[in-house]
Short mmCIF file of C-alpha atoms in Angstrom, two decimals:
data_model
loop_
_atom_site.label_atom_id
_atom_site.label_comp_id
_atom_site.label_asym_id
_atom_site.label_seq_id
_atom_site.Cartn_x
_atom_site.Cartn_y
_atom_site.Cartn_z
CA UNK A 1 3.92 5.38 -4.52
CA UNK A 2 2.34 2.11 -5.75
CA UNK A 3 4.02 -0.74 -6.74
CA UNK A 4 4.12 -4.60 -7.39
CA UNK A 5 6.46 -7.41 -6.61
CA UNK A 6 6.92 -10.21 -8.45
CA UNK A 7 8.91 -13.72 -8.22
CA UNK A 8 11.50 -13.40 -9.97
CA UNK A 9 12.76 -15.45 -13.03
CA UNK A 10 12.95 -17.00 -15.18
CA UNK A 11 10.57 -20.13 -14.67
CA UNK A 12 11.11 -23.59 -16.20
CA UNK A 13 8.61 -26.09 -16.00
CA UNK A 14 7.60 -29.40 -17.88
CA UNK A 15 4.54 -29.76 -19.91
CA UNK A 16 1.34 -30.81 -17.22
CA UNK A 17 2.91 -29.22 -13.97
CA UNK A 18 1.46 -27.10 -11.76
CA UNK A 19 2.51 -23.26 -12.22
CA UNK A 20 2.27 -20.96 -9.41
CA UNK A 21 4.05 -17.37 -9.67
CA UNK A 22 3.51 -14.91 -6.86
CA UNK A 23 3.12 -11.39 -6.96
CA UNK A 24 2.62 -8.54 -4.22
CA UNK A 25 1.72 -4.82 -3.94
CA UNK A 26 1.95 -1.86 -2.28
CA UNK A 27 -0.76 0.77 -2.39
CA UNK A 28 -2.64 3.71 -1.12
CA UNK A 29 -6.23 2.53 -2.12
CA UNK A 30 -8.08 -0.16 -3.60
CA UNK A 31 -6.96 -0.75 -6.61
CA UNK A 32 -7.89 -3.13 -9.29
CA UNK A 33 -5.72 -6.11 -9.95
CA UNK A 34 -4.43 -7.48 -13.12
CA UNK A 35 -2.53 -10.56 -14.62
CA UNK A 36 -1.04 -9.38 -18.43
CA UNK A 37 0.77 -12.02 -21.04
CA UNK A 38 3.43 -11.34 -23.33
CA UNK A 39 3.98 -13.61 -26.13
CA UNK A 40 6.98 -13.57 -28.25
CA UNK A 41 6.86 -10.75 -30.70
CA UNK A 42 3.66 -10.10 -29.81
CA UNK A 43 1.61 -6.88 -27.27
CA UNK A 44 0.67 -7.36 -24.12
CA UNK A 45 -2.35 -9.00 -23.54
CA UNK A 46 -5.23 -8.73 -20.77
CA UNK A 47 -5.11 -12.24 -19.38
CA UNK A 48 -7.58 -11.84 -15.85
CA UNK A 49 -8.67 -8.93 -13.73
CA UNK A 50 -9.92 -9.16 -10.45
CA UNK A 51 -11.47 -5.41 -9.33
CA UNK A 52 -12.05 -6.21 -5.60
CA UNK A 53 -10.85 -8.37 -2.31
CA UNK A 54 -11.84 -11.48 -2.59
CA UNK A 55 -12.80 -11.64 -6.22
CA UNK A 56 -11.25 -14.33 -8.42
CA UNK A 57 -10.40 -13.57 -12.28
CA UNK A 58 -9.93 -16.42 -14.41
CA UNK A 59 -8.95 -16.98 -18.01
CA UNK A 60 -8.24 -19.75 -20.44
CA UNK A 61 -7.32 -22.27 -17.35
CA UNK A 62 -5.14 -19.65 -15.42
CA UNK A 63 -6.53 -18.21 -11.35
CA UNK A 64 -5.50 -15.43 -8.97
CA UNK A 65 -7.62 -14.39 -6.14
CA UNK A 66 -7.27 -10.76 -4.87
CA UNK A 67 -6.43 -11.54 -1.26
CA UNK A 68 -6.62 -7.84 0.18
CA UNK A 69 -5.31 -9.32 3.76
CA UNK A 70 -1.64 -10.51 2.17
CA UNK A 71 -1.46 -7.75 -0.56
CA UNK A 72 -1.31 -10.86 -3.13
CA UNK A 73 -2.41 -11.85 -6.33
CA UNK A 74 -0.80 -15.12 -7.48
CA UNK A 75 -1.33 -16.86 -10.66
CA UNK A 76 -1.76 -20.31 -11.18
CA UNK A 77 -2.54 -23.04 -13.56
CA UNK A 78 -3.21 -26.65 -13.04
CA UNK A 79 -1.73 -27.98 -16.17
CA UNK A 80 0.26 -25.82 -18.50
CA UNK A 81 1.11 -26.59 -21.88
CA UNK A 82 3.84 -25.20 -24.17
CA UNK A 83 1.90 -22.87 -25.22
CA UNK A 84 1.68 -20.64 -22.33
CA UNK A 85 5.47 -20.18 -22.50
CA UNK A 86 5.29 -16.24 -22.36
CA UNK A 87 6.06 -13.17 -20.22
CA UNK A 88 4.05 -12.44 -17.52
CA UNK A 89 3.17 -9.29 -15.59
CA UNK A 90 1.13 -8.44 -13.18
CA UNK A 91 -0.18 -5.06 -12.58
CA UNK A 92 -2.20 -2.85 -10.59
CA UNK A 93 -4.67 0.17 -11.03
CA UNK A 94 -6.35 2.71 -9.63
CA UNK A 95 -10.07 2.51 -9.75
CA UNK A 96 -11.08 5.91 -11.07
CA UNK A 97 -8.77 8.87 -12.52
CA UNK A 98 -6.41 8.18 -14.65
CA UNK A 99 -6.50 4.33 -14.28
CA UNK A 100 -2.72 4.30 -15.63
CA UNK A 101 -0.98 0.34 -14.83
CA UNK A 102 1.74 -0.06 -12.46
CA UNK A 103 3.59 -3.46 -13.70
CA UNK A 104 5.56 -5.84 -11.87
CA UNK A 105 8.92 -6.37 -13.96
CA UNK A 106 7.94 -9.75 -15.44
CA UNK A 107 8.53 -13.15 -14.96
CA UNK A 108 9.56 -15.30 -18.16
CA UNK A 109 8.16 -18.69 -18.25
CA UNK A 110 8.78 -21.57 -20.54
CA UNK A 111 7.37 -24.98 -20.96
CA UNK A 112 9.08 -27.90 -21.91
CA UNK A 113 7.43 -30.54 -23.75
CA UNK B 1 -11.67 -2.56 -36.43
CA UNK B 2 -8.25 -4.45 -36.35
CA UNK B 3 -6.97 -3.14 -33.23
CA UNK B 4 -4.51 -0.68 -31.89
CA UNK B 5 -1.28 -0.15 -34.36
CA UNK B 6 1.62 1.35 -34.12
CA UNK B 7 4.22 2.79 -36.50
CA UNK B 8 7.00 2.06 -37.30
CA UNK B 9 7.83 -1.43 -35.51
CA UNK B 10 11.18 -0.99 -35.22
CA UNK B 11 13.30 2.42 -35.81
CA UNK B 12 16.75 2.51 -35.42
CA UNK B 13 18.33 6.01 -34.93
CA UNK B 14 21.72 7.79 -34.20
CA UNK B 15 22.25 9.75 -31.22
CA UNK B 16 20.80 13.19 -31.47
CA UNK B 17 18.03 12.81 -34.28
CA UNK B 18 14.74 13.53 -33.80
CA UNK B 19 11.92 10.50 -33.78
CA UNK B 20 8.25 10.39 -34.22
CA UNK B 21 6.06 7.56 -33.62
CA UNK B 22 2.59 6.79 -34.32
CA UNK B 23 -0.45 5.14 -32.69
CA UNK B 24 -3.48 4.84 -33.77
CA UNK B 25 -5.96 3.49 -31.23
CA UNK B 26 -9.53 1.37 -31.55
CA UNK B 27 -11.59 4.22 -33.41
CA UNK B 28 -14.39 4.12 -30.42
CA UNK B 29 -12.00 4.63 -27.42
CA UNK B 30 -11.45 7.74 -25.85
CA UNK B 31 -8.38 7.38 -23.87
CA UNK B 32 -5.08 6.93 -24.80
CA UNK B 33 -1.93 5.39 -23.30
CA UNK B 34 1.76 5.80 -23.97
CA UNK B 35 4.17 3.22 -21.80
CA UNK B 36 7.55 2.59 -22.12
CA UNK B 37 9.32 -0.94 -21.70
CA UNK B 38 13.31 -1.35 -21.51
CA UNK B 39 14.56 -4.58 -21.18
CA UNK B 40 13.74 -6.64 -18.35
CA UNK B 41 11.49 -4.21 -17.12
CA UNK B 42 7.53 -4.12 -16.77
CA UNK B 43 6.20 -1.12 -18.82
CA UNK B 44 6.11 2.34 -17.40
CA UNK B 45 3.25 5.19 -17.71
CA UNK B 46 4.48 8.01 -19.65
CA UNK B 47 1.55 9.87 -20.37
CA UNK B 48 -2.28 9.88 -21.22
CA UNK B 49 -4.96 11.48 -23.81
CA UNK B 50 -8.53 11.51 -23.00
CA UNK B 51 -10.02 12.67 -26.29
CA UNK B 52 -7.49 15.61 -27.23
CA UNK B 53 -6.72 16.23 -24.05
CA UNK B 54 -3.34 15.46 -22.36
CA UNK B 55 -4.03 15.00 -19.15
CA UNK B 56 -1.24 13.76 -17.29
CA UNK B 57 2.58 13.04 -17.78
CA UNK B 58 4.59 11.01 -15.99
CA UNK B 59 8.27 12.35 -14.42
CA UNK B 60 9.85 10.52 -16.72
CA UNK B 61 8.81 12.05 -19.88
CA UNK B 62 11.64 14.71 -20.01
CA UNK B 63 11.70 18.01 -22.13
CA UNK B 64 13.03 16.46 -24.72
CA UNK B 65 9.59 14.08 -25.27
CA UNK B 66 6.27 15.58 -26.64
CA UNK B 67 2.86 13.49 -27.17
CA UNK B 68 -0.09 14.72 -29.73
CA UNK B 69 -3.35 13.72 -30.13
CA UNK B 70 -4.95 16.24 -32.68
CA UNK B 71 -8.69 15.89 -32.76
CA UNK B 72 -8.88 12.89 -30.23
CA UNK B 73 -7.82 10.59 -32.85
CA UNK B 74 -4.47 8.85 -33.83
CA UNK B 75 -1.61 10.02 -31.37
CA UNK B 76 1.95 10.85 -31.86
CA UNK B 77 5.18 10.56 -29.63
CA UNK B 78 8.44 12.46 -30.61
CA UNK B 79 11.90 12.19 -29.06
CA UNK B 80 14.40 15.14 -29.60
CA UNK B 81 17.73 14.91 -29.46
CA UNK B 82 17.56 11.14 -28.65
CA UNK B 83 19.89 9.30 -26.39
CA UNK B 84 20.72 5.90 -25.97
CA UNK B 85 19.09 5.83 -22.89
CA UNK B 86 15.83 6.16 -24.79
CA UNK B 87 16.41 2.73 -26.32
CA UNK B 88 13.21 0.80 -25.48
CA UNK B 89 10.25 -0.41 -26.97
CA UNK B 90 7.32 2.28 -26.49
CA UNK B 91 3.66 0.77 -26.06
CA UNK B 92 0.44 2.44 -27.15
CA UNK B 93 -3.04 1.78 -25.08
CA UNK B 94 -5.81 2.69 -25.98
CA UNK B 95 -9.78 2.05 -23.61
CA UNK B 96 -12.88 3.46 -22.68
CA UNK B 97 -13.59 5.84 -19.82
CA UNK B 98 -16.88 4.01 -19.60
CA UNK B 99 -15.34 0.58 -19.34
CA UNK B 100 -13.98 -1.00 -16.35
CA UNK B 101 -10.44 -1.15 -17.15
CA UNK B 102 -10.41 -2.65 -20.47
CA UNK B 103 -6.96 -2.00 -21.81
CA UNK B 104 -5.91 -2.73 -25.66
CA UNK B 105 -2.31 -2.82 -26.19
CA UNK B 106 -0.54 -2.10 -29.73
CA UNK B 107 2.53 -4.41 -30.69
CA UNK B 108 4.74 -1.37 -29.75
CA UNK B 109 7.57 0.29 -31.48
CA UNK B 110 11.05 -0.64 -30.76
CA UNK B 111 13.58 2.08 -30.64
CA UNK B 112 17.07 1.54 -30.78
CA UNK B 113 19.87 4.43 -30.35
CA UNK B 114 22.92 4.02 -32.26
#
């Protein structure tokens, strides 16, 4: 069946740096392509979509380009801040039918000041 | 509209009781989405309303689990005879067919089994 791949964690950068965390999948079709945050205490949250190959979804200074040829869709940020400590999944779905998420199993990030 | 809720946040149960939970989704949307999260984990499909209708469940939503959505409108999860395996947190969804993947999450409920 489907599924997605992602680095594993837990991530620890400093405020400003560069944040890159990888994900891959496995699947059948041509799925659509998603990046989801988890803040503390909080549901998840749509963060960027991407819905075809080559397509780039962005979102509040956060990337990832669906690269059908590697089976990737990486995040990254230029500059994070503390606030973007969080949980973050990516995720996969199919385009029609049931359109039910396949999730990665997280990475935690945090941001120190 | 203030979202997708769910009820209660957090239940705490001993093995063997019976649990309900409760979502009520974005009044407009006509599908609904039940995941489950245990920790660590990415959430996992369980099951899925469109309107009343159930329409698919997911392998892992034994015997023991039954989803409701009477008249396409709030939906409701219950756990027999719960285990402590079925600690987790449980995650409504709720979109439209019509939109392209547009997703709204609840906060969850967070089960624990004592």
């Amino acid at each position: 069946g489907d599924s997605v791949t992602q680095m594993e964690g837990p991530v620890t950068l400093s405020e400003e740096a560069f944040l890159t965390i990888n994900c891959t999948y496995t699947a059948t079709g041509y799925p659509s392509l998603f990046w989801y945050v988890q803040y503390p205490g909080e549901g998840l949250q749509l963060l960027l979509k991407a819905t075809k190959a080559d397509d780039k979804g962005s979102n509040k200074g956060f990337e990832a380009t669906y690269r059908k040829e590697t089976t990737s869709f990486h995040l990254e940020k230029g500059s994070v801040q503390v606030s973007d400590s969080a949980v973050y999944f990516c995720a996969l779905s199919d385009r029609q039918g049931a359109q039910k998420l396949v999730f990665g199993q997280g990475t935690r990030l945090t941001i120190n000041p | 509209d203030t979202g997708v809720s769910q009820n209660p946040r957090h239940k705490i149960t001993k093995r063997g009781q019976n649990v309900t939970f409760r979502c009520d989704p974005i009044s407009e949307h006509n599908r609904l989405y039940w995941y489950r999260q245990t920790l660590g984990q990415g959430p996992e499909f369980l099951t899925y309303f469109q309107n009343e209708a159930q329409l698919e469940k997911s392998r892992l939503l034994s015997d023991r689990f039954s989803a409701e959505r009477p008249k396409g409108s709030f939906s409701t999860l219950e756990i027999q005879r719960t285990e402590q395996g079925d600690s987790a947190m449980y995650l409504c969804a709720s979109s439209l067919v019509e939109t392209a993947l547009g997703y709204t999450f609840g906060s969850g409920t967070r089960l624990t089994v004592v």
